[in-house]
Short mmCIF file of C-alpha atoms and ligand atoms in Angstrom, two decimals:
data_model
loop_
_atom_site.label_atom_id
_atom_site.label_comp_id
_atom_site.label_asym_id
_atom_site.label_seq_id
_atom_site.Cartn_x
_atom_site.Cartn_y
_atom_site.Cartn_z
CA UNK A 1 90.31 102.40 79.47
CA UNK A 2 93.27 103.41 81.75
CA UNK A 3 96.36 101.47 81.76
CA UNK A 4 96.62 99.41 84.63
CA UNK A 5 99.91 98.37 86.08
CA UNK A 6 101.88 95.33 84.58
CA UNK A 7 102.58 93.95 88.08
CA UNK A 8 101.59 94.94 91.26
CA UNK A 9 104.65 94.95 93.60
CA UNK A 10 106.31 96.22 96.68
CA UNK A 11 107.16 99.48 94.71
CA UNK A 12 103.31 100.09 93.49
CA UNK A 13 102.24 99.77 97.03
CA UNK A 14 104.92 102.18 98.41
CA UNK A 15 104.54 104.86 95.85
CA UNK A 16 100.71 104.87 96.03
CA UNK A 17 101.13 105.10 99.89
CA UNK A 18 103.48 107.97 99.77
CA UNK A 19 101.34 109.78 97.05
CA UNK A 20 98.29 109.35 99.00
CA UNK A 21 100.18 110.78 102.09
CA UNK A 22 101.88 113.65 100.55
CA UNK A 23 102.24 115.81 103.59
CA UNK A 24 103.21 113.01 105.95
CA UNK A 25 105.70 111.87 103.45
CA UNK A 26 107.14 115.27 102.95
CA UNK A 27 107.79 115.74 106.69
CA UNK A 28 109.33 112.54 106.94
CA UNK A 29 111.53 113.57 104.02
CA UNK A 30 112.67 116.88 105.40
CA UNK A 31 113.00 115.69 108.99
CA UNK A 32 115.31 112.95 107.53
CA UNK A 33 116.88 115.18 104.95
CA UNK A 34 117.89 117.69 108.09
CA UNK A 35 119.21 114.98 109.94
CA UNK A 36 121.06 113.43 107.53
CA UNK A 37 122.54 116.90 106.37
CA UNK A 38 123.98 117.31 109.85
CA UNK A 39 125.29 113.94 109.52
CA UNK A 40 126.96 114.39 106.20
CA UNK A 41 128.34 117.77 107.58
CA UNK A 42 130.00 116.19 110.71
CA UNK A 43 131.53 113.45 108.57
CA UNK A 44 132.90 116.05 106.09
CA UNK A 45 134.64 117.91 108.53
CA UNK A 46 136.04 114.76 110.03
CA UNK A 47 137.07 113.72 106.74
CA UNK A 48 138.89 116.88 105.91
CA UNK A 49 140.74 116.72 109.13
CA UNK A 50 141.55 112.97 109.13
CA UNK A 51 143.03 113.12 105.40
CA UNK A 52 146.72 114.26 104.87
CA UNK A 53 148.38 117.67 105.02
CA UNK A 54 147.42 119.74 102.21
CA UNK A 55 149.35 122.33 99.74
CA UNK A 56 148.41 126.05 99.80
CA UNK A 57 147.39 125.97 96.35
CA UNK A 58 144.22 124.06 97.01
CA UNK A 59 143.25 126.14 99.70
CA UNK A 60 143.65 129.28 97.57
CA UNK A 61 141.68 127.55 94.86
CA UNK A 62 138.60 127.71 97.34
CA UNK A 63 139.19 131.12 98.46
CA UNK A 64 139.39 131.87 94.48
CA UNK A 65 135.93 130.30 94.45
CA UNK A 66 136.61 127.65 91.98
CA UNK A 67 135.11 125.06 94.15
CA UNK A 68 131.82 123.88 93.79
CA UNK A 69 131.58 123.08 90.23
CA UNK A 70 129.93 119.91 89.06
CA UNK A 71 133.60 118.45 88.10
CA UNK A 72 135.30 119.12 91.19
CA UNK A 73 132.60 118.41 93.44
CA UNK A 74 134.71 115.54 95.12
CA UNK A 75 137.82 117.65 95.17
CA UNK A 76 139.35 116.51 98.59
CA UNK A 77 140.45 119.53 100.48
CA UNK A 78 142.56 119.33 103.47
CA UNK A 79 143.84 120.72 106.52
CA UNK A 80 146.42 123.54 106.85
CA UNK A 81 150.14 122.56 107.29
CA UNK A 82 150.46 125.11 109.99
CA UNK A 83 148.49 123.01 112.36
CA UNK A 84 150.69 121.26 115.00
CA UNK A 85 150.22 117.30 115.10
CA UNK A 86 148.97 117.82 118.75
CA UNK A 87 146.02 120.19 117.93
CA UNK A 88 145.10 118.38 114.93
CA UNK A 89 144.87 114.68 116.70
CA UNK A 90 142.69 116.90 119.41
CA UNK A 91 140.47 117.88 116.61
CA UNK A 92 140.29 114.53 115.07
CA UNK A 93 139.06 113.53 118.37
CA UNK A 94 136.61 115.98 118.95
CA UNK A 95 135.12 115.23 115.72
CA UNK A 96 135.26 111.77 115.99
CA UNK A 97 132.95 112.17 119.41
CA UNK A 98 130.75 114.75 117.62
CA UNK A 99 130.22 112.12 114.76
CA UNK A 100 129.09 109.48 116.96
CA UNK A 101 127.06 111.89 119.08
CA UNK A 102 125.09 113.22 115.79
CA UNK A 103 124.89 109.60 114.56
CA UNK A 104 123.13 108.65 117.76
CA UNK A 105 120.90 111.48 117.66
CA UNK A 106 120.05 110.76 114.14
CA UNK A 107 119.24 107.43 114.73
CA UNK A 108 116.63 108.52 117.33
CA UNK A 109 115.21 111.10 115.21
CA UNK A 110 114.99 108.58 112.34
CA UNK A 111 113.70 106.24 114.90
CA UNK A 112 111.05 108.12 115.98
CA UNK A 113 109.88 109.54 112.67
CA UNK A 114 109.44 105.83 111.50
CA UNK A 115 107.76 104.77 114.73
CA UNK A 116 105.23 107.35 114.31
CA UNK A 117 104.49 106.59 110.66
CA UNK A 118 104.35 102.89 111.47
CA UNK A 119 101.86 103.67 114.37
CA UNK A 120 99.56 105.62 112.25
CA UNK A 121 99.28 102.45 109.90
CA UNK A 122 98.65 99.95 112.66
CA UNK A 123 95.33 99.20 111.28
CA UNK A 124 96.55 98.79 107.85
CA UNK A 125 99.11 96.35 109.38
CA UNK A 126 96.44 94.38 110.98
CA UNK A 127 94.31 94.27 107.53
CA UNK A 128 97.55 93.02 105.59
CA UNK A 129 98.17 90.34 108.22
CA UNK A 130 94.47 89.59 108.24
CA UNK A 131 94.50 89.05 104.40
CA UNK A 132 97.38 86.49 104.94
CA UNK A 133 100.76 88.44 104.45
CA UNK A 134 103.29 87.09 106.65
CA UNK A 135 105.04 89.53 109.13
CA UNK A 136 108.22 89.03 107.04
CA UNK A 137 106.12 90.29 104.00
CA UNK A 138 104.68 93.40 105.58
CA UNK A 139 108.09 94.02 107.15
CA UNK A 140 109.66 94.00 103.75
CA UNK A 141 107.09 96.62 102.67
CA UNK A 142 107.81 98.68 105.53
CA UNK A 143 111.57 98.52 104.57
CA UNK A 144 111.35 99.35 101.25
CA UNK A 145 109.41 102.38 101.91
CA UNK A 146 111.84 103.63 104.79
CA UNK A 147 114.63 102.68 102.42
CA UNK A 148 113.18 104.89 99.68
CA UNK A 149 112.85 107.70 101.70
CA UNK A 150 115.92 107.22 103.04
CA UNK A 151 117.55 107.24 99.61
CA UNK A 152 115.77 110.34 98.59
CA UNK A 153 116.58 112.17 101.62
CA UNK A 154 120.54 111.47 101.38
CA UNK A 155 120.66 112.45 97.95
CA UNK A 156 118.86 115.56 98.52
CA UNK A 157 120.73 116.28 102.05
CA UNK A 158 124.01 115.72 99.84
CA UNK A 159 122.94 117.93 96.95
CA UNK A 160 121.47 120.77 98.88
CA UNK A 161 124.10 120.26 101.63
CA UNK A 162 127.34 120.24 99.62
CA UNK A 163 127.19 124.05 98.33
CA UNK A 164 126.49 124.91 101.91
CA UNK A 165 129.32 122.84 103.22
CA UNK A 166 131.71 124.33 100.73
CA UNK A 167 130.39 127.78 100.97
CA UNK A 168 130.92 127.36 104.72
CA UNK A 169 134.39 126.28 104.10
CA UNK A 170 135.42 129.30 101.77
CA UNK A 171 133.93 131.56 104.76
CA UNK A 172 135.95 130.16 107.54
CA UNK A 173 139.19 130.06 105.41
CA UNK A 174 138.34 133.78 104.81
CA UNK A 175 137.82 134.60 108.19
CA UNK A 176 140.74 132.59 109.26
CA UNK A 177 140.02 133.06 113.02
CA UNK A 178 138.49 129.97 114.43
CA UNK A 179 139.94 126.59 114.73
CA UNK A 180 138.17 126.16 111.91
CA UNK A 181 140.67 127.95 110.02
CA UNK A 182 142.39 124.53 109.93
CA UNK A 183 139.80 122.57 108.57
CA UNK A 184 138.44 122.68 105.26
CA UNK A 185 135.62 120.25 104.94
CA UNK A 186 136.36 117.80 102.47
CA UNK A 187 133.79 115.80 99.81
CA UNK A 188 135.95 112.76 99.31
CA UNK A 189 134.33 109.83 97.56
CA UNK A 190 134.64 107.80 100.92
CA UNK A 191 132.39 110.42 102.49
CA UNK A 192 129.93 109.26 99.74
CA UNK A 193 130.12 105.71 100.57
CA UNK A 194 130.39 106.16 104.53
CA UNK A 195 127.42 108.80 104.40
CA UNK A 196 125.38 106.54 102.21
CA UNK A 197 125.96 103.53 104.55
CA UNK A 198 125.27 105.44 107.55
CA UNK A 199 122.16 107.15 106.43
CA UNK A 200 120.56 103.90 104.72
CA UNK A 201 121.77 101.84 107.77
CA UNK A 202 120.18 104.38 110.18
CA UNK A 203 117.08 104.22 108.17
CA UNK A 204 116.71 100.80 107.47
CA UNK A 205 117.27 99.64 111.17
CA UNK A 206 115.15 102.11 112.79
CA UNK A 207 112.40 101.49 110.23
CA UNK A 208 112.84 97.82 111.06
CA UNK A 209 112.89 98.24 114.63
CA UNK A 210 109.83 100.72 114.52
CA UNK A 211 108.01 97.93 112.33
CA UNK A 212 108.84 94.71 114.04
CA UNK A 213 107.12 95.65 117.18
CA UNK A 214 103.75 96.69 115.67
CA UNK A 215 103.84 94.02 112.82
CA UNK A 216 104.71 91.24 115.37
CA UNK A 217 101.58 91.84 117.53
CA UNK A 218 98.07 90.22 117.09
CA UNK A 219 96.13 91.04 113.72
CA UNK A 220 93.06 91.33 115.82
CA UNK A 221 94.37 93.97 118.17
CA UNK A 222 95.93 95.96 115.08
CA UNK A 223 92.58 96.04 113.34
CA UNK A 224 90.63 97.24 116.38
CA UNK A 225 92.98 100.06 116.91
CA UNK A 226 91.68 103.30 115.61
CA UNK A 227 93.03 105.40 112.86
CA UNK B 1 78.39 57.39 107.14
CA UNK B 2 80.01 59.63 109.70
CA UNK B 3 80.77 63.01 108.40
CA UNK B 4 83.93 64.99 108.88
CA UNK B 5 82.70 68.39 109.93
CA UNK B 6 84.60 71.28 108.00
CA UNK B 7 84.73 73.45 111.23
CA UNK B 8 84.96 72.11 114.63
CA UNK B 9 85.43 73.76 117.89
CA UNK B 10 85.90 71.87 120.82
CA UNK B 11 85.41 73.47 123.98
CA UNK B 12 86.94 76.61 122.95
CA UNK B 13 87.22 79.69 125.43
CA UNK B 14 88.70 83.14 125.09
CA UNK B 15 88.74 85.63 127.65
CA UNK B 16 89.79 89.44 127.69
CA UNK B 17 90.35 91.66 130.55
CA UNK B 18 88.48 95.04 130.19
CA UNK B 19 89.32 97.35 132.79
CA UNK B 20 90.68 94.66 135.08
CA UNK B 21 87.16 92.84 134.61
CA UNK B 22 87.17 89.52 133.02
CA UNK B 23 85.07 88.90 129.89
CA UNK B 24 84.32 85.36 128.56
CA UNK B 25 84.14 86.37 124.70
CA UNK B 26 83.74 82.37 124.19
CA UNK B 27 82.87 80.23 126.86
CA UNK B 28 83.46 76.52 126.20
CA UNK B 29 81.99 76.72 123.00
CA UNK B 30 81.60 73.38 121.15
CA UNK B 31 80.38 73.38 117.51
CA UNK B 32 80.66 71.96 114.30
CA UNK B 33 79.82 73.37 110.89
CA UNK B 34 80.02 71.13 107.55
CA UNK B 35 81.25 72.15 104.42
CA UNK B 36 79.09 73.96 101.99
CA UNK B 37 77.11 75.38 104.87
CA UNK B 38 75.75 79.18 104.66
CA UNK B 39 75.54 80.01 108.35
CA UNK B 40 74.22 83.17 109.93
CA UNK B 41 75.76 83.84 113.18
CA UNK B 42 73.28 86.07 115.40
CA UNK B 43 73.23 87.40 118.75
CA UNK B 44 73.38 90.89 120.61
CA UNK B 45 76.48 92.91 120.73
CA UNK B 46 79.11 91.81 122.62
CA UNK B 47 77.95 87.91 122.41
CA UNK B 48 80.88 86.77 120.84
CA UNK B 49 80.61 86.71 117.12
CA UNK B 50 83.42 88.52 116.06
CA UNK B 51 85.54 86.48 118.38
CA UNK B 52 84.26 83.35 117.13
CA UNK B 53 85.03 84.36 113.46
CA UNK B 54 88.44 85.43 114.36
CA UNK B 55 89.00 81.96 115.94
CA UNK B 56 87.57 80.34 112.73
CA UNK B 57 89.48 82.33 110.58
CA UNK B 58 93.04 81.77 112.36
CA UNK B 59 93.17 85.51 113.20
CA UNK B 60 93.04 84.91 116.73
CA UNK B 61 93.92 81.72 119.18
CA UNK B 62 91.85 80.39 121.91
CA UNK B 63 93.16 80.61 125.60
CA UNK B 64 91.69 76.65 125.70
CA UNK B 65 90.09 74.33 123.49
CA UNK B 66 90.68 73.19 119.80
CA UNK B 67 89.75 74.80 116.58
CA UNK B 68 89.98 72.51 113.39
CA UNK B 69 89.31 73.70 109.94
CA UNK B 70 89.50 71.00 107.11
CA UNK B 71 91.25 68.79 109.25
CA UNK B 72 93.81 71.27 110.22
CA UNK B 73 94.22 72.19 114.11
CA UNK B 74 94.54 76.03 114.01
CA UNK B 75 95.85 75.98 117.61
CA UNK B 76 98.94 73.82 116.80
CA UNK B 77 99.99 76.42 114.01
CA UNK B 78 102.16 79.22 114.64
CA UNK B 79 101.55 82.62 113.55
CA UNK B 80 103.43 82.30 110.15
CA UNK B 81 101.63 79.02 109.42
CA UNK B 82 98.57 80.81 110.42
CA UNK B 83 99.17 83.68 108.00
CA UNK B 84 99.56 80.98 105.14
CA UNK B 85 96.31 79.35 106.17
CA UNK B 86 94.69 82.49 106.22
CA UNK B 87 95.72 83.17 102.69
CA UNK B 88 95.02 80.10 100.98
CA UNK B 89 91.63 79.26 102.94
CA UNK B 90 89.99 82.17 104.35
CA UNK B 91 88.17 85.15 102.53
CA UNK B 92 87.59 87.90 105.23
CA UNK B 93 84.75 90.56 104.68
CA UNK B 94 84.87 92.91 107.18
CA UNK B 95 82.01 95.61 108.47
CA UNK B 96 84.03 98.50 107.67
CA UNK B 97 85.42 97.18 104.42
CA UNK B 98 89.01 97.30 105.70
CA UNK B 99 90.43 98.50 102.09
CA UNK B 100 93.71 99.98 101.86
CA UNK B 101 92.93 103.68 101.38
CA UNK B 102 96.03 104.61 99.18
CA UNK B 103 95.07 101.92 96.51
CA UNK B 104 92.58 101.69 93.78
CA UNK B 105 89.87 99.04 93.92
CA UNK B 106 91.87 97.01 91.32
CA UNK B 107 95.08 97.16 93.46
CA UNK B 108 93.20 96.32 96.49
CA UNK B 109 91.98 93.17 95.05
CA UNK B 110 95.82 92.48 94.33
CA UNK B 111 96.92 92.78 97.79
CA UNK B 112 96.65 89.23 98.82
CA UNK B 113 98.64 87.84 95.98
CA UNK B 114 101.20 90.73 96.27
CA UNK B 115 104.05 88.65 96.89
CA UNK B 116 103.06 85.78 94.71
CA UNK B 117 104.94 85.05 91.23
CA UNK B 118 101.78 84.41 89.30
CA UNK B 119 99.54 87.22 90.20
CA UNK B 120 96.51 86.26 88.17
CA UNK B 121 95.77 89.94 87.35
CA UNK B 122 92.90 88.88 84.90
CA UNK B 123 91.34 87.30 87.52
CA UNK B 124 91.34 90.56 89.84
CA UNK B 125 89.68 92.43 86.69
CA UNK B 126 87.36 89.21 86.33
CA UNK B 127 86.18 89.39 89.97
CA UNK B 128 85.36 93.34 89.83
CA UNK B 129 83.85 92.90 86.65
CA UNK B 130 81.60 90.17 88.52
CA UNK B 131 80.96 92.54 91.29
CA UNK B 132 79.90 95.02 88.56
CA UNK B 133 82.65 97.31 89.09
CA UNK B 134 84.41 97.15 86.16
CA UNK B 135 83.84 100.98 85.67
CA UNK B 136 85.12 101.48 89.25
CA UNK B 137 88.48 99.43 89.13
CA UNK B 138 90.73 102.73 89.42
CA UNK B 139 88.95 104.26 92.00
CA UNK B 140 90.35 104.71 95.57
CA UNK B 141 87.99 103.57 98.27
CA UNK B 142 87.14 107.25 99.13
CA UNK B 143 85.67 107.56 95.65
CA UNK B 144 83.28 104.75 96.23
CA UNK B 145 80.04 104.31 98.13
CA UNK B 146 79.76 101.99 101.10
CA UNK B 147 78.20 99.23 98.64
CA UNK B 148 80.80 99.66 96.17
CA UNK B 149 83.78 99.29 98.92
CA UNK B 150 82.15 96.20 100.08
CA UNK B 151 82.14 94.62 97.07
CA UNK B 152 85.78 95.49 96.42
CA UNK B 153 86.23 93.69 99.66
CA UNK B 154 84.35 90.62 98.38
CA UNK B 155 86.46 90.45 95.44
CA UNK B 156 89.57 90.72 97.26
CA UNK B 157 88.34 87.81 99.63
CA UNK B 158 87.77 85.67 96.44
CA UNK B 159 91.14 86.57 95.06
CA UNK B 160 92.73 83.17 96.38
CA UNK B 161 89.70 81.23 95.83
CA UNK B 162 89.34 80.18 99.24
CA UNK B 163 87.13 77.48 100.43
CA UNK B 164 85.84 79.32 103.49
CA UNK B 165 84.42 83.01 103.54
CA UNK B 166 83.83 84.62 106.81
CA UNK B 167 81.83 87.70 106.96
CA UNK B 168 81.66 90.22 109.97
CA UNK B 169 78.47 91.97 109.70
CA UNK B 170 78.88 92.66 105.78
CA UNK B 171 75.84 94.60 105.17
CA UNK B 172 76.37 96.41 108.85
CA UNK B 173 76.79 100.03 106.89
CA UNK B 174 74.82 99.30 103.90
CA UNK B 175 71.54 100.53 102.71
CA UNK B 176 68.83 97.49 102.43
CA UNK B 177 68.83 97.28 98.48
CA UNK B 178 72.56 96.57 98.16
CA UNK B 179 72.34 94.52 101.15
CA UNK B 180 69.92 92.28 99.31
CA UNK B 181 72.60 92.12 96.26
CA UNK B 182 75.26 91.30 98.52
CA UNK B 183 73.08 88.50 99.92
CA UNK B 184 72.17 87.03 96.69
CA UNK B 185 75.77 87.27 95.83
CA UNK B 186 76.77 85.42 98.87
CA UNK B 187 74.21 82.73 97.94
CA UNK B 188 75.91 82.32 94.52
CA UNK B 189 78.82 81.70 96.04
CA UNK B 190 77.64 79.08 98.58
CA UNK B 191 76.12 77.48 95.46
CA UNK B 192 79.44 77.36 93.71
CA UNK B 193 80.31 75.47 97.03
CA UNK B 194 81.86 77.88 99.35
CA UNK B 195 81.30 77.57 103.08
CA UNK B 196 80.18 80.78 104.32
CA UNK B 197 79.77 82.13 107.78
CA UNK B 198 78.36 85.44 108.35
CA UNK B 199 77.91 87.42 111.73
CA UNK B 200 74.69 89.89 111.22
CA UNK B 201 71.94 91.51 112.90
CA UNK B 202 69.94 91.73 109.79
CA UNK B 203 67.18 89.27 109.70
CA UNK B 204 66.97 89.32 106.04
CA UNK B 205 70.35 87.85 105.57
CA UNK B 206 69.91 85.15 108.33
CA UNK B 207 66.39 84.33 106.70
CA UNK B 208 68.84 83.74 103.52
CA UNK B 209 71.27 81.33 105.11
CA UNK B 210 70.89 77.44 105.40
CA UNK B 211 71.49 77.22 108.90
CA UNK B 212 71.75 80.11 112.12
CA UNK B 213 73.57 80.03 115.11
CA UNK B 214 72.41 82.09 118.07
CA UNK B 215 74.77 83.43 120.44
CA UNK B 216 74.94 85.11 123.80
CA UNK B 217 77.66 85.73 126.34
CA UNK B 218 80.04 83.46 124.17
CA UNK B 219 77.77 80.51 124.14
CA UNK B 220 75.70 79.14 121.63
CA UNK B 221 72.01 79.87 122.77
CA UNK B 222 70.15 78.64 119.92
CA UNK B 223 70.32 76.72 116.87
CA UNK B 224 68.37 76.52 113.64
CA UNK B 225 69.01 74.48 110.84
CA UNK B 226 66.59 75.12 107.33
CA UNK B 227 65.06 71.88 106.10
CA UNK B 228 67.22 71.54 103.18
CA UNK B 229 70.39 71.19 105.48
CA UNK B 230 70.75 70.68 108.99
CA UNK B 231 74.66 71.06 109.02
CA UNK B 232 75.19 72.74 112.14
CA UNK B 233 75.94 70.94 115.26
CA UNK B 234 76.08 71.94 118.78
CA UNK B 235 77.68 69.81 121.48
CA UNK B 236 74.90 67.28 122.14
CA UNK B 237 72.36 68.94 120.22
CA UNK B 238 74.52 67.67 117.37
CA UNK B 239 73.06 64.36 117.67
CA UNK B 240 69.61 65.64 117.55
CA UNK B 241 70.06 67.31 114.36
CA UNK B 242 71.44 64.60 112.89
CA UNK B 243 68.74 62.53 113.91
CA UNK B 244 66.28 64.55 112.13
CA UNK B 245 68.21 64.02 108.76
N1 LIG C 301 90.45 92.74 121.84
C1 LIG C 301 89.66 92.72 122.75
N2 LIG C 301 90.03 93.42 124.06
C2 LIG C 301 89.00 93.33 124.82
N3 LIG C 301 87.79 92.82 125.23
C3 LIG C 301 87.40 92.52 123.82
C4 LIG C 301 88.49 92.22 122.56
N4 LIG C 301 87.55 91.67 121.71
C5 LIG C 301 86.49 91.27 122.11
N5 LIG C 301 86.21 91.69 123.62
C6 LIG C 301 85.14 91.62 124.17
O1 LIG C 301 84.81 90.35 124.09
C7 LIG C 301 83.36 90.37 124.11
C8 LIG C 301 82.83 89.86 122.62
O2 LIG C 301 83.20 90.74 121.53
P1 LIG C 301 82.75 90.52 120.12
O3 LIG C 301 83.59 91.37 119.34
O4 LIG C 301 83.26 89.09 119.83
O5 LIG C 301 81.25 90.64 119.93
P2 LIG C 301 80.14 90.78 118.84
O6 LIG C 301 79.15 89.42 119.17
O7 LIG C 301 80.90 90.54 117.56
O8 LIG C 301 79.50 91.96 118.82
P3 LIG C 301 78.93 93.12 117.90
O9 LIG C 301 77.55 92.64 117.50
O10 LIG C 301 78.92 94.31 118.62
O11 LIG C 301 80.11 92.96 116.82
C9 LIG C 301 83.08 91.84 124.25
O12 LIG C 301 82.31 91.91 125.55
C10 LIG C 301 83.96 92.55 123.94
O13 LIG C 301 83.92 93.74 124.60
MG1 LIG C 302 81.49 91.92 116.07
#
């Protein structure tokens, strides 16, 4: 006889659902990962600019290809000292604007992705409600799943995206002929915190908003909908 | 001694608008059903059987009228209270099983208690065992036959040990042999004290019930109580039925 789960929880439910709908889950994961990758990249450029002026030695170490090893993964690389205060300010503002834009676009992409996957599960929501789960309990199921997918895509965006960011920065520093010459994208601990909070926030809020309307509607109507 | 009916509907109406046309799914319906009854609900398609079951089970609210179950006025409850009413008092069995496709039979039975502290998991196994599914517990619905799926759904409906079972064409997609088994299971549950109401097109099934309600166009068009218990009352007919006892 096979081993049955000790407890049947939200996690069991969510994982079963994700395993059972692998393609759907992968699509959602990849969409979120790319979106979050952009978000993290923008944030890292922003952090790179906003941080203090730097010494040449640090920039050189990137050029020497010392960066991304796991130990100095969080190395805080900063902008060139040759840059004037005015243009630095302008770049910071531009990046701030871009960050807000990327956040907004990310939100809509994530929201749509979540809304679509909630829509596909209308009938399931109706069944759960008919069985006596409250709206809030069903919402919790969706939040747990959305949060988990958000977490996984954040981690993969970060660990796949980080070498990309650092390589990009080496490339830009070597070329040295663009505005980015002045910018060395940074991956300071703050970036981890801010990107984590914004990615999870976007995921949870959009899951909540997408789920709320469906979950709140009549169980009878939900169950009548075709899959 | 006047009996307190378990289920009491008073002048209940429910309408839908289908393509701009109003449809009276329930049309000023009044009826009562006693505790311990096993009632078959018959009538042509579109008569309002499903709508009636949804009202009694607290899945839907009437446009007007009163729905009382076990002394509780369902129309006064908000959605959250209705959810907890459903969880504790009603076991639903649907024509299309309505199992969660990603979960195994065993997990499906546990869904109603997912958020409960004490999940009584051994009860889930016992129920599946009783349904003759002890070898199917770890199978997903797609790996089960129609009859097996419906038995999983019955086990799920029984998980919270509700006093009321509402079955909407439970044998609609099942061969007659399995249907017979399910009906005899319903009889057993009824003997154990559960009140059952089942919408069905199946005469065999209706024949095994204690009483029968016939519906048409959102109204009760006929009523039949078997000699062993006349427990269904309909508007003024209520007194006739009781007088016969
Ligand atoms: N959610 C809804 N939206 C629109 N119309 C509905 C809805 N629910 C029920 N109806 C209509 O109400 C009437 C009664 O429907 P109901 O499902 O209760 O019938 P039924 O007796 O269960 O039929 P069947 O035997 O086919 O299951 C039908 O005319 C149906 O079209
Ligand atoms: Mg029906």
